[in-house]
PDB file of C-alpha atoms in Angstrom:
ATOM      1  CA  MET S   1       0.000   0.000   0.000  1.00 53.00           C
ATOM      2  CA  PRO S   2       1.366   3.458  -0.793  1.00 56.00           C
ATOM      3  CA  PRO S   3       2.191   5.660   2.241  1.00 57.00           C
ATOM      4  CA  ALA S   4      -0.605   8.101   1.402  1.00 55.00           C
ATOM      5  CA  ALA S   5      -3.174   5.298   1.520  1.00 54.00           C
ATOM      6  CA  GLU S   6      -1.855   4.059   4.884  1.00 57.00           C
ATOM      7  CA  THR S   7      -2.173   7.569   6.306  1.00 57.00           C
ATOM      8  CA  ALA S   8      -5.695   7.953   4.902  1.00 58.00           C
ATOM      9  CA  ILE S   9      -6.757   4.728   6.628  1.00 58.00           C
ATOM     10  CA  ALA S  10      -4.929   5.377   9.907  1.00 57.00           C
ATOM     11  CA  ARG S  11      -6.342   8.861  10.469  1.00 64.00           C
ATOM     12  CA  PRO S  12      -9.968   7.825  11.118  1.00 67.00           C
ATOM     13  CA  VAL S  13      -9.053   4.518  12.798  1.00 68.00           C
ATOM     14  CA  VAL S  14      -6.739   5.833  15.537  1.00 69.00           C
ATOM     15  CA  PRO S  15      -9.252   8.270  17.104  1.00 75.00           C
ATOM     16  CA  ALA S  16     -11.992   5.619  16.967  1.00 76.00           C
ATOM     17  CA  VAL S  17      -9.805   3.075  18.742  1.00 78.00           C
ATOM     18  CA  THR S  18      -8.688   5.665  21.300  1.00 79.00           C
ATOM     19  CA  GLU S  19     -12.266   6.715  22.009  1.00 81.00           C
ATOM     20  CA  SER S  20     -13.312   3.075  22.388  1.00 85.00           C
ATOM     21  CA  VAL S  21     -10.510   2.381  24.863  1.00 86.00           C
ATOM     22  CA  VAL S  22     -11.435   5.492  26.872  1.00 82.00           C
ATOM     23  CA  ALA S  23     -15.137   4.538  26.891  1.00 86.00           C
ATOM     24  CA  VAL S  24     -14.469   0.974  28.044  1.00 89.00           C
ATOM     25  CA  GLY S  25     -11.928   2.155  30.630  1.00 87.00           C
ATOM     26  CA  THR S  26     -14.316   4.775  31.990  1.00 85.00           C
ATOM     27  CA  SER S  27     -17.210   2.333  32.278  1.00 88.00           C
ATOM     28  CA  THR S  28     -15.048  -0.360  33.857  1.00 90.00           C
ATOM     29  CA  SER S  29     -13.515   2.011  36.391  1.00 86.00           C
ATOM     30  CA  HIS S  30     -16.958   3.349  37.312  1.00 87.00           C
ATOM     31  CA  ILE S  31     -18.255  -0.159  37.988  1.00 89.00           C
ATOM     32  CA  ALA S  32     -15.096  -1.035  39.932  1.00 88.00           C
ATOM     33  CA  THR S  33     -15.449   2.119  42.030  1.00 85.00           C
ATOM     34  CA  ASP S  34     -19.094   1.313  42.749  1.00 87.00           C
ATOM     35  CA  ALA S  35     -17.945  -2.104  43.970  1.00 90.00           C
ATOM     36  CA  LEU S  36     -15.917  -0.347  46.689  1.00 87.00           C
ATOM     37  CA  THR S  37     -19.122   0.830  48.382  1.00 86.00           C
ATOM     38  CA  PRO S  38     -21.563  -1.205  50.491  1.00 89.00           C
ATOM     39  CA  ALA S  39     -24.178  -0.762  47.754  1.00 88.00           C
ATOM     40  CA  GLY S  40     -22.006  -2.855  45.443  1.00 89.00           C
ATOM     41  CA  VAL S  41     -22.804  -3.850  41.885  1.00 92.00           C
ATOM     42  CA  ARG S  42     -24.508  -6.623  39.950  1.00 92.00           C
ATOM     43  CA  PRO S  43     -22.658  -6.338  36.620  1.00 87.00           C
ATOM     44  CA  TRP S  44     -24.253  -9.432  35.042  1.00 88.00           C
ATOM     45  CA  ARG S  45     -27.772  -8.756  36.389  1.00 89.00           C
ATOM     46  CA  PRO S  46     -29.901  -9.959  33.490  1.00 89.00           C
ATOM     47  CA  VAL S  47     -28.006 -13.264  33.451  1.00 92.00           C
ATOM     48  CA  ASP S  48     -26.620 -13.647  36.977  1.00 91.00           C
ATOM     49  CA  ASP S  49     -27.907 -12.003  40.170  1.00 90.00           C
ATOM     50  CA  THR S  50     -24.588 -12.280  42.039  1.00 92.00           C
ATOM     51  CA  TYR S  51     -23.843  -9.190  44.150  1.00 90.00           C
ATOM     52  CA  TYR S  52     -20.270  -7.869  44.390  1.00 92.00           C
ATOM     53  CA  SER S  53     -19.118  -5.431  47.071  1.00 91.00           C
ATOM     54  CA  LEU S  54     -15.755  -4.880  48.722  1.00 91.00           C
ATOM     55  CA  ASP S  55     -17.433  -2.667  51.367  1.00 88.00           C
ATOM     56  CA  VAL S  56     -14.293  -0.524  51.713  1.00 86.00           C
ATOM     57  CA  VAL S  57     -15.837   2.941  51.983  1.00 80.00           C
ATOM     58  CA  ARG S  58     -19.293   4.398  52.235  1.00 79.00           C
ATOM     59  CA  ALA S  59     -20.503   6.453  49.278  1.00 75.00           C
ATOM     60  CA  GLU S  60     -20.801   9.562  51.472  1.00 82.00           C
ATOM     61  CA  ASN S  61     -17.186   9.362  52.675  1.00 81.00           C
ATOM     62  CA  PRO S  62     -15.789  12.811  51.694  1.00 88.00           C
ATOM     63  CA  LEU S  63     -12.146  11.731  51.854  1.00 88.00           C
ATOM     64  CA  ALA S  64     -12.732   8.812  49.459  1.00 82.00           C
ATOM     65  CA  ASN S  65     -14.867  10.956  47.155  1.00 84.00           C
ATOM     66  CA  TYR S  66     -12.210  13.689  46.906  1.00 90.00           C
ATOM     67  CA  ALA S  67      -9.446  11.108  46.426  1.00 89.00           C
ATOM     68  CA  LEU S  68     -11.342   9.521  43.535  1.00 83.00           C
ATOM     69  CA  LEU S  69     -12.128  12.953  42.103  1.00 87.00           C
ATOM     70  CA  GLY S  70      -8.420  13.769  42.209  1.00 92.00           C
ATOM     71  CA  LEU S  71      -7.583  10.500  40.452  1.00 88.00           C
ATOM     72  CA  GLY S  72     -10.148  11.286  37.765  1.00 85.00           C
ATOM     73  CA  ILE S  73      -8.769  14.783  37.205  1.00 90.00           C
ATOM     74  CA  ALA S  74      -5.214  13.443  37.093  1.00 91.00           C
ATOM     75  CA  GLY S  75      -6.260  10.768  34.598  1.00 85.00           C
ATOM     76  CA  ALA S  76      -7.991  13.325  32.391  1.00 85.00           C
ATOM     77  CA  ALA S  77      -4.962  15.633  32.525  1.00 87.00           C
ATOM     78  CA  LEU S  78      -2.691  12.721  31.627  1.00 87.00           C
ATOM     79  CA  GLY S  79      -4.947  11.882  28.682  1.00 81.00           C
ATOM     80  CA  VAL S  80      -4.877  15.463  27.412  1.00 82.00           C
ATOM     81  CA  TRP S  81      -1.113  15.593  27.790  1.00 83.00           C
ATOM     82  CA  ALA S  82      -0.614  12.232  26.037  1.00 80.00           C
ATOM     83  CA  GLY S  83      -2.917  13.336  23.215  1.00 75.00           C
ATOM     84  CA  SER S  84      -1.030  16.590  22.775  1.00 77.00           C
ATOM     85  CA  ILE S  85       2.361  14.886  22.448  1.00 76.00           C
ATOM     86  CA  ALA S  86       0.966  12.111  20.221  1.00 66.00           C
ATOM     87  CA  SER S  87      -0.318  14.642  17.683  1.00 62.00           C
ATOM     88  CA  VAL S  88       3.081  16.263  17.288  1.00 59.00           C
TER      89      VAL S  88
END
């Protein structure tokens, strides 16, 4: 394949793959974080009613909420930074 054709194919594919990875990662981390609370999760509910909870922190725990908020902001900043150097 000529280089121009490879570039034409890669341009739309890379953002789609990146967005898919971010979407799956975001959903997975949200479910995992919900599993830290006593409320827990039932990720396979239509098929399996098994309840998963690590019961580490309560949902209204301000320290845990701010720590997770900080992790989310740091992750978003890292993503923006990685995207800015990847486009160079």
